[in-house]
């Protein structure tokens, strides 16, 4: 059986799945660490939220993550309004992102289509609040592979947590194919085996648990210089291991290109059609211009 | 047992191996398709050969491939002289690259250290000429996984050819760890499963046959636009599958960075030391400058 998680907006369907192109979920509508965006959202100004939605879809994001986690603000209301605004300007499915159950519910109530709920962990208390909501709205859910004991450095433990979440979801009538597991990407600068842990976990999640996977990819390079260089290599490696989606910044063209190249190389870009249509006319201004600059620097 | 292939020059040792940093073998000293270089080498002018050697080592190549395949030229003499000249200016071990047995022998005769011989195929006639030479000079050898029947599209067949070469090498007293298998990288534009074939083969060559691997990486993008984008993703994916060396163009900084990032992500760059020393001071002029240009273009 081929695992597929189908999400939709009011206008469009997107499938995360084995044999499908990798799904980039744009991360930029998130006020965490972005003071101006946070203040604007709190004050009811969604112009930047809308602009970020348009720019990310233009850059190639097939879905967008919407987070409204602002301290001392009415997160349920702001998340719901952000979703309404974003659905008015773009047609990609959304990922409703909050750690507050009331915010998830408010977002689900206004969402048009079938969203991805981000997220539940393996903590029983969280599972028992999030899963009924996911079931009620017929959504799919991101499952983060940590539980009450924290984040294990042992991939076997993280696999067990993922398995537990999938089993709990089944108890609530949610299919395994609607659970998208986040194996948890740790900073490689602190944990030298962080990459190998993820690659092994993704492979097992795909072959044994037969679930789709996602991650917050940029965490892997935390604390290192030239983080983009690490991120641009990490995703093709994770895709080679079987990862099927990730929450990324699509405004980095090299990252988007690396992901599209990985799609070509895993054989899911039929006839290289997407690659060719995205890059055939850009060869001159892209690679060649960079080559020129490099040659001049060397000379 | 950890597989290691140790090569040396008169001054320096390099190890290709599981748990070691990936070895980039510089490809640029090769007159194929380079008319001026071919004419110079034929006329006894090795200034460009020397310059290419220096530039590639400066750019990060840990080994260099030396090829002197020029039609109607004295390839054995030119290959030997190229090796002498290159060994006079750089201290990295070399890969002696020819399909002509007399050229390989001439190169081996002048080489100082322990080189990698590039290459034998699984064709019995080739094996029986190349392997005695490899044994005589105590070298290591690249084994290309095709035979009299051509290049199979079935990874199982290519695995069998590699196994046959390793067994033949053993008959000549050459250890499996001194056979570096090239799984053969086909153009993804023509064969959509070319990437998956290589990744599967590399995994099996590493886990079952326990040999090191190499490849001519750039072939994968043949015929596609923005080839560098494909190449830059291919190598991290191959490294994730277990590939331990490749013949590459180290004058592409994004490719070198992708390989170094893959080393970080597979945990073989101890404490991220190589990454940090290579990129910590370049953050400002590298990523940030590019970011700036991108922002200006968007504005």
PDB file of C-alpha atoms in Angstrom, chain A residues 188-190 192-196 199 203 220 224-241 251-254 257-269 271-272 275-276 279-287 290-291 293-294 297-298, chain B residues 188-190 192-196 199 203 220 224-241 251-254 257-269 271-272 275-276 279-287 290-291 293-294 297-298:
ATOM      1  CA  UNK A 188      24.044  18.718  14.610  1.00  0.00           C
ATOM      2  CA  UNK A 189      26.483  21.148  16.256  1.00  0.00           C
ATOM      3  CA  UNK A 190      25.478  19.748  19.645  1.00  0.00           C
ATOM      4  CA  UNK A 192      26.961  14.686  16.062  1.00  0.00           C
ATOM      5  CA  UNK A 193      24.605  11.766  15.401  1.00  0.00           C
ATOM      6  CA  UNK A 194      21.535  14.001  14.946  1.00  0.00           C
ATOM      7  CA  UNK A 195      21.581  13.533  11.164  1.00  0.00           C
ATOM      8  CA  UNK A 196      22.074   9.768  11.268  1.00  0.00           C
ATOM      9  CA  UNK A 199      17.825   9.344   8.507  1.00  0.00           C
ATOM     10  CA  UNK A 203      13.644   4.999   6.925  1.00  0.00           C
ATOM     11  CA  UNK A 220      19.669  20.961  12.286  1.00  0.00           C
ATOM     12  CA  UNK A 224      26.805  26.751  13.022  1.00  0.00           C
ATOM     13  CA  UNK A 225      28.174  29.265  10.486  1.00  0.00           C
ATOM     14  CA  UNK A 226      26.675  29.299   6.959  1.00  0.00           C
ATOM     15  CA  UNK A 227      23.557  27.521   8.178  1.00  0.00           C
ATOM     16  CA  UNK A 228      22.015  27.496   4.694  1.00  0.00           C
ATOM     17  CA  UNK A 229      24.837  25.259   3.459  1.00  0.00           C
ATOM     18  CA  UNK A 230      23.934  22.641   6.085  1.00  0.00           C
ATOM     19  CA  UNK A 231      20.189  22.989   5.487  1.00  0.00           C
ATOM     20  CA  UNK A 232      20.558  22.675   1.698  1.00  0.00           C
ATOM     21  CA  UNK A 233      22.340  19.315   2.089  1.00  0.00           C
ATOM     22  CA  UNK A 234      20.182  18.036   4.947  1.00  0.00           C
ATOM     23  CA  UNK A 235      16.899  17.946   3.064  1.00  0.00           C
ATOM     24  CA  UNK A 236      18.138  15.942   0.030  1.00  0.00           C
ATOM     25  CA  UNK A 237      19.669  13.462   2.497  1.00  0.00           C
ATOM     26  CA  UNK A 238      16.407  13.236   4.469  1.00  0.00           C
ATOM     27  CA  UNK A 239      14.489  12.818   1.197  1.00  0.00           C
ATOM     28  CA  UNK A 240      16.882  10.034   0.157  1.00  0.00           C
ATOM     29  CA  UNK A 241      16.019   8.353   3.470  1.00  0.00           C
ATOM     30  CA  UNK A 251      12.358  32.131   0.154  1.00  0.00           C
ATOM     31  CA  UNK A 252      15.785  30.478  -0.015  1.00  0.00           C
ATOM     32  CA  UNK A 253      16.030  29.591  -3.729  1.00  0.00           C
ATOM     33  CA  UNK A 254      18.978  27.223  -3.190  1.00  0.00           C
ATOM     34  CA  UNK A 257      16.275  23.955  -5.793  1.00  0.00           C
ATOM     35  CA  UNK A 258      17.898  21.285  -3.600  1.00  0.00           C
ATOM     36  CA  UNK A 259      14.472  19.851  -2.769  1.00  0.00           C
ATOM     37  CA  UNK A 260      13.372  19.876  -6.411  1.00  0.00           C
ATOM     38  CA  UNK A 261      16.663  18.212  -7.387  1.00  0.00           C
ATOM     39  CA  UNK A 262      16.038  15.538  -4.754  1.00  0.00           C
ATOM     40  CA  UNK A 263      12.613  14.937  -6.329  1.00  0.00           C
ATOM     41  CA  UNK A 264      14.329  14.437  -9.684  1.00  0.00           C
ATOM     42  CA  UNK A 265      16.858  12.066  -8.128  1.00  0.00           C
ATOM     43  CA  UNK A 266      14.286   9.925  -6.309  1.00  0.00           C
ATOM     44  CA  UNK A 267      12.360   9.606  -9.572  1.00  0.00           C
ATOM     45  CA  UNK A 268       9.171  11.374  -8.428  1.00  0.00           C
ATOM     46  CA  UNK A 269       9.485  14.317 -10.848  1.00  0.00           C
ATOM     47  CA  UNK A 271      10.225  13.019 -16.883  1.00  0.00           C
ATOM     48  CA  UNK A 272      12.030  15.788 -14.909  1.00  0.00           C
ATOM     49  CA  UNK A 275      12.694  20.635 -12.911  1.00  0.00           C
ATOM     50  CA  UNK A 276      12.844  21.614 -16.553  1.00  0.00           C
ATOM     51  CA  UNK A 279      14.898  25.994 -14.374  1.00  0.00           C
ATOM     52  CA  UNK A 280      15.199  25.896 -18.141  1.00  0.00           C
ATOM     53  CA  UNK A 281      14.894  29.641 -18.639  1.00  0.00           C
ATOM     54  CA  UNK A 282      16.780  30.566 -15.518  1.00  0.00           C
ATOM     55  CA  UNK A 283      20.027  28.875 -16.510  1.00  0.00           C
ATOM     56  CA  UNK A 284      21.527  32.053 -17.889  1.00  0.00           C
ATOM     57  CA  UNK A 285      20.715  34.430 -15.064  1.00  0.00           C
ATOM     58  CA  UNK A 286      21.138  31.799 -12.355  1.00  0.00           C
ATOM     59  CA  UNK A 287      24.104  29.476 -12.562  1.00  0.00           C
ATOM     60  CA  UNK A 290      27.058  33.149 -10.412  1.00  0.00           C
ATOM     61  CA  UNK A 291      29.799  31.396 -12.384  1.00  0.00           C
ATOM     62  CA  UNK A 293      31.020  36.418 -10.527  1.00  0.00           C
ATOM     63  CA  UNK A 294      33.111  33.545  -9.253  1.00  0.00           C
ATOM     64  CA  UNK A 297      36.659  36.906  -8.018  1.00  0.00           C
ATOM     65  CA  UNK A 298      39.216  34.233  -8.823  1.00  0.00           C
TER      66      UNK A 298
ATOM     67  CA  UNK B 188      18.597  10.921 -14.563  1.00  0.00           C
ATOM     68  CA  UNK B 189      17.091  12.773 -17.519  1.00  0.00           C
ATOM     69  CA  UNK B 190      17.097   9.523 -19.474  1.00  0.00           C
ATOM     70  CA  UNK B 192      14.237   8.175 -13.934  1.00  0.00           C
ATOM     71  CA  UNK B 193      15.398   5.444 -11.550  1.00  0.00           C
ATOM     72  CA  UNK B 194      19.120   6.233 -12.012  1.00  0.00           C
ATOM     73  CA  UNK B 195      19.322   7.926  -8.607  1.00  0.00           C
ATOM     74  CA  UNK B 196      17.455   5.226  -6.726  1.00  0.00           C
ATOM     75  CA  UNK B 199      21.523   4.790  -3.714  1.00  0.00           C
ATOM     76  CA  UNK B 203      23.917   0.803   0.428  1.00  0.00           C
ATOM     77  CA  UNK B 220      23.736  12.234 -13.318  1.00  0.00           C
ATOM     78  CA  UNK B 224      19.254  18.881 -17.885  1.00  0.00           C
ATOM     79  CA  UNK B 225      19.219  22.655 -17.268  1.00  0.00           C
ATOM     80  CA  UNK B 226      21.018  24.014 -14.162  1.00  0.00           C
ATOM     81  CA  UNK B 227      23.083  20.853 -13.862  1.00  0.00           C
ATOM     82  CA  UNK B 228      24.887  22.129 -10.779  1.00  0.00           C
ATOM     83  CA  UNK B 229      21.605  22.161  -8.866  1.00  0.00           C
ATOM     84  CA  UNK B 230      21.142  18.437  -9.538  1.00  0.00           C
ATOM     85  CA  UNK B 231      24.792  17.621  -8.804  1.00  0.00           C
ATOM     86  CA  UNK B 232      24.764  19.555  -5.515  1.00  0.00           C
ATOM     87  CA  UNK B 233      21.832  17.482  -4.236  1.00  0.00           C
ATOM     88  CA  UNK B 234      23.011  14.165  -5.681  1.00  0.00           C
ATOM     89  CA  UNK B 235      26.213  13.885  -3.676  1.00  0.00           C
ATOM     90  CA  UNK B 236      24.669  14.475  -0.219  1.00  0.00           C
ATOM     91  CA  UNK B 237      22.056  11.847  -1.119  1.00  0.00           C
ATOM     92  CA  UNK B 238      24.741   9.384  -2.258  1.00  0.00           C
ATOM     93  CA  UNK B 239      26.722  10.121   0.920  1.00  0.00           C
ATOM     94  CA  UNK B 240      23.601   9.466   3.008  1.00  0.00           C
ATOM     95  CA  UNK B 241      23.379   6.094   1.244  1.00  0.00           C
ATOM     96  CA  UNK B 251      36.028  24.473  -8.367  1.00  0.00           C
ATOM     97  CA  UNK B 252      32.276  24.592  -7.731  1.00  0.00           C
ATOM     98  CA  UNK B 253      32.142  26.004  -4.186  1.00  0.00           C
ATOM     99  CA  UNK B 254      28.477  25.041  -3.699  1.00  0.00           C
ATOM    100  CA  UNK B 257      30.047  22.959   0.545  1.00  0.00           C
ATOM    101  CA  UNK B 258      27.303  20.374  -0.044  1.00  0.00           C
ATOM    102  CA  UNK B 259      29.831  17.567   0.431  1.00  0.00           C
ATOM    103  CA  UNK B 260      31.269  19.135   3.582  1.00  0.00           C
ATOM    104  CA  UNK B 261      27.731  19.633   4.914  1.00  0.00           C
ATOM    105  CA  UNK B 262      27.003  15.962   4.228  1.00  0.00           C
ATOM    106  CA  UNK B 263      30.113  15.077   6.264  1.00  0.00           C
ATOM    107  CA  UNK B 264      28.728  17.143   9.141  1.00  0.00           C
ATOM    108  CA  UNK B 265      25.337  15.469   8.822  1.00  0.00           C
ATOM    109  CA  UNK B 266      26.701  11.909   8.760  1.00  0.00           C
ATOM    110  CA  UNK B 267      28.731  12.698  11.871  1.00  0.00           C
ATOM    111  CA  UNK B 268      32.195  12.228  10.329  1.00  0.00           C
ATOM    112  CA  UNK B 269      33.280  15.868  10.734  1.00  0.00           C
ATOM    113  CA  UNK B 271      32.799  18.431  16.388  1.00  0.00           C
ATOM    114  CA  UNK B 272      31.954  20.114  13.043  1.00  0.00           C
ATOM    115  CA  UNK B 275      32.920  22.955   8.685  1.00  0.00           C
ATOM    116  CA  UNK B 276      33.567  25.706  11.182  1.00  0.00           C
ATOM    117  CA  UNK B 279      33.057  28.607   6.763  1.00  0.00           C
ATOM    118  CA  UNK B 280      33.158  30.662   9.935  1.00  0.00           C
ATOM    119  CA  UNK B 281      34.902  33.660   8.380  1.00  0.00           C
ATOM    120  CA  UNK B 282      33.106  33.414   5.088  1.00  0.00           C
ATOM    121  CA  UNK B 283      29.622  33.824   6.517  1.00  0.00           C
ATOM    122  CA  UNK B 284      29.583  37.552   5.923  1.00  0.00           C
ATOM    123  CA  UNK B 285      30.790  37.594   2.336  1.00  0.00           C
ATOM    124  CA  UNK B 286      29.086  34.327   1.425  1.00  0.00           C
ATOM    125  CA  UNK B 287      25.550  33.748   2.604  1.00  0.00           C
ATOM    126  CA  UNK B 290      23.908  36.553  -1.422  1.00  0.00           C
ATOM    127  CA  UNK B 291      20.969  37.231   0.900  1.00  0.00           C
ATOM    128  CA  UNK B 293      21.469  40.599  -3.408  1.00  0.00           C
ATOM    129  CA  UNK B 294      18.344  38.475  -3.205  1.00  0.00           C
ATOM    130  CA  UNK B 297      16.179  41.796  -6.362  1.00  0.00           C
ATOM    131  CA  UNK B 298      12.914  41.114  -4.552  1.00  0.00           C
TER     132      UNK B 298
END
